[in-house]
Short mmCIF file of N, CA and C in Angstrom, two decimals:
data_model
loop_
_atom_site.label_atom_id
_atom_site.label_comp_id
_atom_site.label_asym_id
_atom_site.label_seq_id
_atom_site.Cartn_x
_atom_site.Cartn_y
_atom_site.Cartn_z
N MET A 1 -11.64 -39.55 -26.34
CA MET A 1 -10.54 -39.35 -25.42
C MET A 1 -9.91 -37.98 -25.64
N LYS A 2 -9.77 -37.58 -26.92
CA LYS A 2 -9.19 -36.28 -27.23
C LYS A 2 -10.06 -35.16 -26.69
N THR A 3 -11.37 -35.30 -26.75
CA THR A 3 -12.30 -34.31 -26.24
C THR A 3 -12.18 -34.19 -24.72
N LEU A 4 -12.04 -35.31 -24.03
CA LEU A 4 -11.87 -35.31 -22.59
C LEU A 4 -10.59 -34.58 -22.20
N TYR A 5 -9.52 -34.84 -22.94
CA TYR A 5 -8.24 -34.19 -22.69
C TYR A 5 -8.37 -32.68 -22.89
N THR A 6 -9.04 -32.25 -23.93
CA THR A 6 -9.24 -30.83 -24.21
C THR A 6 -10.07 -30.18 -23.11
N LEU A 7 -11.13 -30.84 -22.66
CA LEU A 7 -11.94 -30.30 -21.57
C LEU A 7 -11.14 -30.18 -20.28
N LEU A 8 -10.27 -31.14 -20.03
CA LEU A 8 -9.43 -31.10 -18.84
C LEU A 8 -8.48 -29.91 -18.89
N ILE A 9 -7.88 -29.65 -20.04
CA ILE A 9 -6.98 -28.50 -20.21
C ILE A 9 -7.75 -27.19 -20.00
N ILE A 10 -8.93 -27.09 -20.55
CA ILE A 10 -9.76 -25.89 -20.40
C ILE A 10 -10.12 -25.69 -18.93
N ALA A 11 -10.49 -26.76 -18.25
CA ALA A 11 -10.86 -26.66 -16.83
C ALA A 11 -9.68 -26.21 -15.99
N ILE A 12 -8.50 -26.74 -16.24
CA ILE A 12 -7.30 -26.36 -15.49
C ILE A 12 -6.96 -24.89 -15.76
N THR A 13 -7.02 -24.47 -17.00
CA THR A 13 -6.74 -23.08 -17.36
C THR A 13 -7.72 -22.14 -16.68
N PHE A 14 -9.00 -22.46 -16.72
CA PHE A 14 -10.01 -21.64 -16.08
C PHE A 14 -9.76 -21.54 -14.58
N THR A 15 -9.41 -22.64 -13.95
CA THR A 15 -9.13 -22.66 -12.52
C THR A 15 -7.94 -21.77 -12.18
N LEU A 16 -6.88 -21.85 -12.95
CA LEU A 16 -5.69 -21.04 -12.69
C LEU A 16 -5.99 -19.56 -12.85
N VAL A 17 -6.71 -19.18 -13.87
CA VAL A 17 -7.06 -17.78 -14.08
C VAL A 17 -7.95 -17.29 -12.94
N ALA A 18 -8.91 -18.07 -12.54
CA ALA A 18 -9.81 -17.69 -11.45
C ALA A 18 -9.03 -17.54 -10.14
N CYS A 19 -8.09 -18.41 -9.86
CA CYS A 19 -7.31 -18.34 -8.63
C CYS A 19 -6.44 -17.09 -8.61
N ASN A 20 -5.84 -16.72 -9.72
CA ASN A 20 -5.01 -15.53 -9.77
C ASN A 20 -5.81 -14.28 -9.46
N LYS A 21 -7.01 -14.17 -9.99
CA LYS A 21 -7.86 -13.02 -9.71
C LYS A 21 -8.24 -13.01 -8.24
N GLU A 22 -8.60 -14.14 -7.70
CA GLU A 22 -9.00 -14.23 -6.30
C GLU A 22 -7.83 -13.88 -5.39
N THR A 23 -6.62 -14.29 -5.76
CA THR A 23 -5.45 -14.01 -4.93
C THR A 23 -5.22 -12.52 -4.82
N ALA A 24 -5.31 -11.77 -5.93
CA ALA A 24 -5.12 -10.32 -5.90
C ALA A 24 -6.19 -9.65 -5.06
N THR A 25 -7.44 -10.08 -5.19
CA THR A 25 -8.53 -9.51 -4.40
C THR A 25 -8.33 -9.81 -2.93
N THR A 26 -7.98 -11.03 -2.61
CA THR A 26 -7.74 -11.41 -1.22
C THR A 26 -6.58 -10.60 -0.65
N GLN A 27 -5.54 -10.42 -1.43
CA GLN A 27 -4.36 -9.67 -0.98
C GLN A 27 -4.74 -8.23 -0.64
N THR A 28 -5.51 -7.57 -1.49
CA THR A 28 -5.89 -6.18 -1.21
C THR A 28 -6.84 -6.12 -0.01
N ASP A 29 -7.72 -7.10 0.14
CA ASP A 29 -8.61 -7.13 1.30
C ASP A 29 -7.83 -7.25 2.60
N VAL A 30 -6.84 -8.13 2.62
CA VAL A 30 -6.01 -8.31 3.82
C VAL A 30 -5.22 -7.04 4.11
N MET A 31 -4.63 -6.43 3.09
CA MET A 31 -3.86 -5.19 3.28
C MET A 31 -4.76 -4.09 3.83
N ASN A 32 -5.95 -3.94 3.25
CA ASN A 32 -6.89 -2.92 3.74
C ASN A 32 -7.24 -3.15 5.20
N THR A 33 -7.49 -4.38 5.56
CA THR A 33 -7.84 -4.70 6.95
C THR A 33 -6.71 -4.32 7.90
N MET A 34 -5.48 -4.57 7.50
CA MET A 34 -4.33 -4.29 8.37
C MET A 34 -4.00 -2.79 8.42
N LEU A 35 -4.32 -2.06 7.36
CA LEU A 35 -3.99 -0.63 7.29
C LEU A 35 -4.99 0.27 7.99
N THR A 36 -6.27 -0.08 7.92
CA THR A 36 -7.31 0.89 8.22
C THR A 36 -7.55 1.14 9.70
N ASN A 37 -8.01 2.39 9.93
CA ASN A 37 -8.43 2.88 11.24
C ASN A 37 -7.31 2.82 12.28
N LYS A 38 -6.08 3.09 11.83
CA LYS A 38 -4.92 3.16 12.73
C LYS A 38 -4.16 4.43 12.38
N ASN A 39 -3.57 5.06 13.39
CA ASN A 39 -2.64 6.15 13.14
C ASN A 39 -1.26 5.54 12.95
N TRP A 40 -0.69 5.71 11.76
CA TRP A 40 0.63 5.19 11.44
C TRP A 40 1.65 6.32 11.63
N TYR A 41 2.53 6.17 12.64
CA TYR A 41 3.51 7.19 12.97
C TYR A 41 4.84 6.88 12.29
N LEU A 42 5.40 7.87 11.62
CA LEU A 42 6.67 7.70 10.93
C LEU A 42 7.79 7.68 11.96
N ASP A 43 8.52 6.57 12.06
CA ASP A 43 9.64 6.44 12.98
C ASP A 43 10.95 6.87 12.33
N TYR A 44 11.16 6.43 11.10
CA TYR A 44 12.35 6.86 10.37
C TYR A 44 12.20 6.60 8.89
N SER A 45 13.07 7.26 8.12
CA SER A 45 13.07 7.09 6.67
C SER A 45 14.51 6.84 6.21
N ILE A 46 14.63 6.13 5.12
CA ILE A 46 15.95 5.87 4.52
C ILE A 46 15.86 6.25 3.05
N THR A 47 16.73 7.19 2.64
CA THR A 47 16.85 7.58 1.24
C THR A 47 18.29 7.32 0.85
N GLY A 48 18.50 6.38 -0.05
CA GLY A 48 19.87 5.99 -0.41
C GLY A 48 20.55 5.42 0.82
N THR A 49 21.62 6.09 1.28
CA THR A 49 22.33 5.64 2.47
C THR A 49 22.04 6.54 3.67
N ALA A 50 21.22 7.56 3.49
CA ALA A 50 20.91 8.51 4.57
C ALA A 50 19.68 8.06 5.34
N THR A 51 19.84 7.93 6.65
CA THR A 51 18.72 7.56 7.53
C THR A 51 18.35 8.78 8.37
N LYS A 52 17.06 9.05 8.45
CA LYS A 52 16.56 10.15 9.27
C LYS A 52 15.58 9.57 10.28
N SER A 53 15.86 9.82 11.56
CA SER A 53 15.01 9.29 12.63
C SER A 53 14.05 10.35 13.12
N TYR A 54 12.82 9.92 13.41
CA TYR A 54 11.81 10.80 13.97
C TYR A 54 11.39 10.32 15.34
N VAL A 55 12.04 9.30 15.87
CA VAL A 55 11.70 8.72 17.17
C VAL A 55 11.92 9.77 18.25
N GLY A 56 10.93 9.93 19.14
CA GLY A 56 11.04 10.87 20.24
C GLY A 56 10.71 12.31 19.87
N GLN A 57 10.27 12.55 18.63
CA GLN A 57 9.91 13.89 18.18
C GLN A 57 8.42 13.96 17.89
N SER A 58 7.92 15.21 17.80
CA SER A 58 6.58 15.35 17.25
C SER A 58 6.72 14.88 15.81
N THR A 59 5.94 13.93 15.47
CA THR A 59 6.22 13.25 14.21
C THR A 59 5.03 13.27 13.27
N TYR A 60 5.33 12.91 12.08
CA TYR A 60 4.33 12.78 11.03
C TYR A 60 3.54 11.50 11.25
N PHE A 61 2.22 11.57 11.04
CA PHE A 61 1.42 10.36 11.03
C PHE A 61 0.39 10.45 9.92
N VAL A 62 -0.07 9.30 9.49
CA VAL A 62 -1.11 9.19 8.47
C VAL A 62 -2.12 8.16 8.93
N THR A 63 -3.39 8.41 8.59
CA THR A 63 -4.47 7.49 8.94
C THR A 63 -5.21 7.12 7.67
N TYR A 64 -5.37 5.83 7.43
CA TYR A 64 -6.16 5.32 6.31
C TYR A 64 -7.47 4.82 6.89
N LEU A 65 -8.56 5.48 6.52
CA LEU A 65 -9.86 5.13 7.09
C LEU A 65 -10.56 4.08 6.23
N LYS A 66 -11.44 3.35 6.88
CA LYS A 66 -12.14 2.24 6.22
C LYS A 66 -12.98 2.69 5.02
N ASP A 67 -13.43 3.94 5.03
CA ASP A 67 -14.27 4.45 3.94
C ASP A 67 -13.47 4.89 2.71
N GLY A 68 -12.14 4.65 2.73
CA GLY A 68 -11.31 5.00 1.57
C GLY A 68 -10.75 6.40 1.61
N THR A 69 -10.92 7.11 2.74
CA THR A 69 -10.33 8.43 2.87
C THR A 69 -9.08 8.35 3.72
N THR A 70 -8.25 9.37 3.59
CA THR A 70 -7.01 9.42 4.36
C THR A 70 -6.81 10.84 4.88
N LYS A 71 -6.10 10.93 5.99
CA LYS A 71 -5.72 12.23 6.54
C LYS A 71 -4.36 12.06 7.19
N ASP A 72 -3.63 13.18 7.27
CA ASP A 72 -2.33 13.09 7.91
C ASP A 72 -2.11 14.27 8.85
N SER A 73 -0.99 14.25 9.56
CA SER A 73 -0.71 15.27 10.56
C SER A 73 -0.39 16.63 9.94
N ASP A 74 -0.13 16.67 8.64
CA ASP A 74 0.09 17.94 7.95
C ASP A 74 -1.22 18.60 7.54
N GLY A 75 -2.34 17.94 7.83
CA GLY A 75 -3.64 18.49 7.50
C GLY A 75 -4.14 18.12 6.11
N LEU A 76 -3.41 17.27 5.41
CA LEU A 76 -3.85 16.84 4.08
C LEU A 76 -4.93 15.78 4.21
N THR A 77 -5.96 15.88 3.40
CA THR A 77 -7.00 14.88 3.35
C THR A 77 -7.23 14.48 1.90
N GLY A 78 -7.71 13.29 1.71
CA GLY A 78 -7.97 12.82 0.35
C GLY A 78 -8.50 11.41 0.36
N THR A 79 -8.22 10.71 -0.71
CA THR A 79 -8.68 9.33 -0.84
C THR A 79 -7.48 8.43 -1.13
N TYR A 80 -7.68 7.15 -0.91
CA TYR A 80 -6.64 6.17 -1.21
C TYR A 80 -7.30 4.88 -1.67
N SER A 81 -6.49 4.07 -2.34
CA SER A 81 -6.92 2.72 -2.69
C SER A 81 -5.71 1.81 -2.62
N VAL A 82 -5.94 0.57 -2.25
CA VAL A 82 -4.89 -0.45 -2.24
C VAL A 82 -5.06 -1.27 -3.50
N GLU A 83 -4.00 -1.40 -4.27
CA GLU A 83 -4.05 -2.12 -5.54
C GLU A 83 -2.85 -3.03 -5.66
N VAL A 84 -2.99 -4.05 -6.50
CA VAL A 84 -1.86 -4.91 -6.85
C VAL A 84 -1.57 -4.66 -8.32
N ILE A 85 -0.40 -4.11 -8.60
CA ILE A 85 0.02 -3.80 -9.96
C ILE A 85 1.29 -4.59 -10.24
N GLY A 86 1.22 -5.51 -11.20
CA GLY A 86 2.41 -6.31 -11.53
C GLY A 86 3.00 -7.04 -10.35
N ASN A 87 2.17 -7.67 -9.54
CA ASN A 87 2.58 -8.42 -8.35
C ASN A 87 3.13 -7.53 -7.24
N GLN A 88 2.97 -6.22 -7.34
CA GLN A 88 3.42 -5.30 -6.30
C GLN A 88 2.20 -4.65 -5.64
N SER A 89 2.07 -4.83 -4.34
CA SER A 89 0.99 -4.17 -3.60
C SER A 89 1.34 -2.69 -3.45
N GLN A 90 0.34 -1.84 -3.71
CA GLN A 90 0.58 -0.40 -3.67
C GLN A 90 -0.58 0.31 -2.98
N ILE A 91 -0.25 1.48 -2.42
CA ILE A 91 -1.27 2.41 -1.92
C ILE A 91 -1.24 3.61 -2.85
N HIS A 92 -2.36 3.89 -3.50
CA HIS A 92 -2.49 5.05 -4.38
C HIS A 92 -3.23 6.13 -3.58
N VAL A 93 -2.57 7.24 -3.33
CA VAL A 93 -3.12 8.32 -2.51
C VAL A 93 -3.34 9.54 -3.39
N GLN A 94 -4.52 10.14 -3.29
CA GLN A 94 -4.83 11.38 -3.98
C GLN A 94 -5.31 12.39 -2.96
N VAL A 95 -4.55 13.48 -2.82
CA VAL A 95 -4.88 14.53 -1.85
C VAL A 95 -4.79 15.88 -2.54
N LYS A 96 -5.22 16.90 -1.82
CA LYS A 96 -5.05 18.29 -2.27
C LYS A 96 -4.09 18.96 -1.30
N THR A 97 -3.15 19.71 -1.86
CA THR A 97 -2.19 20.43 -1.03
C THR A 97 -2.87 21.61 -0.35
N ALA A 98 -2.15 22.30 0.53
CA ALA A 98 -2.70 23.47 1.22
C ALA A 98 -3.13 24.54 0.22
N ASN A 99 -2.48 24.59 -0.94
CA ASN A 99 -2.84 25.56 -1.99
C ASN A 99 -4.00 25.08 -2.85
N GLY A 100 -4.49 23.87 -2.59
CA GLY A 100 -5.60 23.33 -3.36
C GLY A 100 -5.18 22.57 -4.61
N ASN A 101 -3.88 22.37 -4.78
CA ASN A 101 -3.39 21.63 -5.95
C ASN A 101 -3.52 20.13 -5.71
N PRO A 102 -3.99 19.38 -6.73
CA PRO A 102 -4.08 17.93 -6.57
C PRO A 102 -2.70 17.28 -6.56
N LEU A 103 -2.56 16.25 -5.76
CA LEU A 103 -1.29 15.53 -5.64
C LEU A 103 -1.59 14.05 -5.56
N GLU A 104 -0.91 13.26 -6.39
CA GLU A 104 -1.03 11.81 -6.31
C GLU A 104 0.31 11.23 -5.94
N VAL A 105 0.30 10.33 -4.96
CA VAL A 105 1.51 9.64 -4.52
C VAL A 105 1.21 8.15 -4.53
N ILE A 106 2.15 7.39 -5.08
CA ILE A 106 2.01 5.93 -5.11
C ILE A 106 3.12 5.34 -4.24
N TYR A 107 2.72 4.58 -3.25
CA TYR A 107 3.64 3.91 -2.35
C TYR A 107 3.63 2.42 -2.65
N ASN A 108 4.79 1.81 -2.76
CA ASN A 108 4.89 0.35 -2.80
C ASN A 108 4.86 -0.14 -1.36
N ILE A 109 4.03 -1.13 -1.10
CA ILE A 109 3.96 -1.71 0.24
C ILE A 109 5.04 -2.78 0.34
N ILE A 110 6.03 -2.53 1.16
CA ILE A 110 7.10 -3.50 1.38
C ILE A 110 6.63 -4.55 2.38
N SER A 111 6.03 -4.08 3.48
CA SER A 111 5.45 -5.01 4.45
C SER A 111 4.42 -4.27 5.29
N VAL A 112 3.44 -5.02 5.76
CA VAL A 112 2.43 -4.47 6.66
C VAL A 112 2.07 -5.56 7.66
N GLY A 113 2.03 -5.17 8.92
CA GLY A 113 1.67 -6.10 9.98
C GLY A 113 0.71 -5.42 10.94
N ALA A 114 0.46 -6.04 12.06
CA ALA A 114 -0.48 -5.50 13.03
C ALA A 114 -0.02 -4.14 13.56
N SER A 115 1.30 -3.95 13.71
CA SER A 115 1.78 -2.69 14.27
C SER A 115 2.93 -2.06 13.49
N ASN A 116 3.33 -2.65 12.37
CA ASN A 116 4.42 -2.11 11.57
C ASN A 116 4.01 -1.99 10.11
N LEU A 117 4.52 -0.93 9.47
CA LEU A 117 4.24 -0.67 8.07
C LEU A 117 5.51 -0.13 7.43
N VAL A 118 5.92 -0.72 6.30
CA VAL A 118 7.07 -0.23 5.55
C VAL A 118 6.61 0.06 4.13
N LEU A 119 6.79 1.32 3.73
CA LEU A 119 6.42 1.76 2.39
C LEU A 119 7.65 2.25 1.66
N SER A 120 7.58 2.25 0.35
CA SER A 120 8.67 2.78 -0.47
C SER A 120 8.06 3.68 -1.54
N LYS A 121 8.73 4.78 -1.80
CA LYS A 121 8.31 5.66 -2.89
C LYS A 121 9.56 6.21 -3.55
N VAL A 122 9.43 6.62 -4.81
CA VAL A 122 10.55 7.21 -5.52
C VAL A 122 10.37 8.72 -5.46
N VAL A 123 11.38 9.41 -4.93
CA VAL A 123 11.32 10.86 -4.82
C VAL A 123 11.82 11.50 -6.12
N SER A 124 11.75 12.81 -6.20
CA SER A 124 12.08 13.52 -7.44
C SER A 124 13.50 13.27 -7.93
N THR A 125 14.43 12.90 -7.04
CA THR A 125 15.80 12.63 -7.46
C THR A 125 15.94 11.25 -8.10
N GLY A 126 14.88 10.45 -8.04
CA GLY A 126 14.93 9.11 -8.60
C GLY A 126 15.41 8.06 -7.61
N THR A 127 15.79 8.50 -6.42
CA THR A 127 16.24 7.59 -5.38
C THR A 127 15.05 7.15 -4.54
N PRO A 128 14.87 5.85 -4.36
CA PRO A 128 13.74 5.40 -3.55
C PRO A 128 13.93 5.76 -2.07
N THR A 129 12.83 6.08 -1.43
CA THR A 129 12.81 6.35 0.01
C THR A 129 11.94 5.30 0.67
N GLN A 130 12.49 4.66 1.69
CA GLN A 130 11.70 3.72 2.47
C GLN A 130 11.24 4.41 3.74
N LEU A 131 9.96 4.24 4.05
CA LEU A 131 9.35 4.88 5.21
C LEU A 131 8.91 3.80 6.18
N TYR A 132 9.35 3.92 7.44
CA TYR A 132 9.06 2.92 8.47
C TYR A 132 8.09 3.51 9.50
N PHE A 133 6.91 2.91 9.60
CA PHE A 133 5.85 3.39 10.48
C PHE A 133 5.53 2.36 11.55
N THR A 134 5.05 2.83 12.68
CA THR A 134 4.44 1.96 13.69
C THR A 134 3.14 2.61 14.13
N ASN A 135 2.20 1.80 14.60
CA ASN A 135 1.01 2.40 15.23
C ASN A 135 1.15 2.18 16.72
N LYS A 136 0.78 3.18 17.47
CA LYS A 136 1.00 3.14 18.93
C LYS A 136 -0.30 3.22 19.66
#
């Protein structure tokens, strides 16, 4: 009976560990599907209490391609990956600036839907900036 109880505990533990890994993989797969092959246009940003609107202007956009590359309206190109770090979904972007300097930016994914995307990043002042995108 003790052996059966021990086997049951091991089976439950194995199942829980396997489910957690599958959940993270499934989460990144879903995020990738919703992000890719769309032009995401920046509508507005919020840094602290300051809101800046880009609606009705020539605006910034970014495209995440299915092959893991990214490009934006500033002419930056590079690669990206969607990861789950500590239960937080993130987009890790690596690009080269116009001067050829490497740049890595990590965005926390606040929400992503069929036509809306909200990202957050911490700027040099330490204040988080939320970026609100739509695809049109």
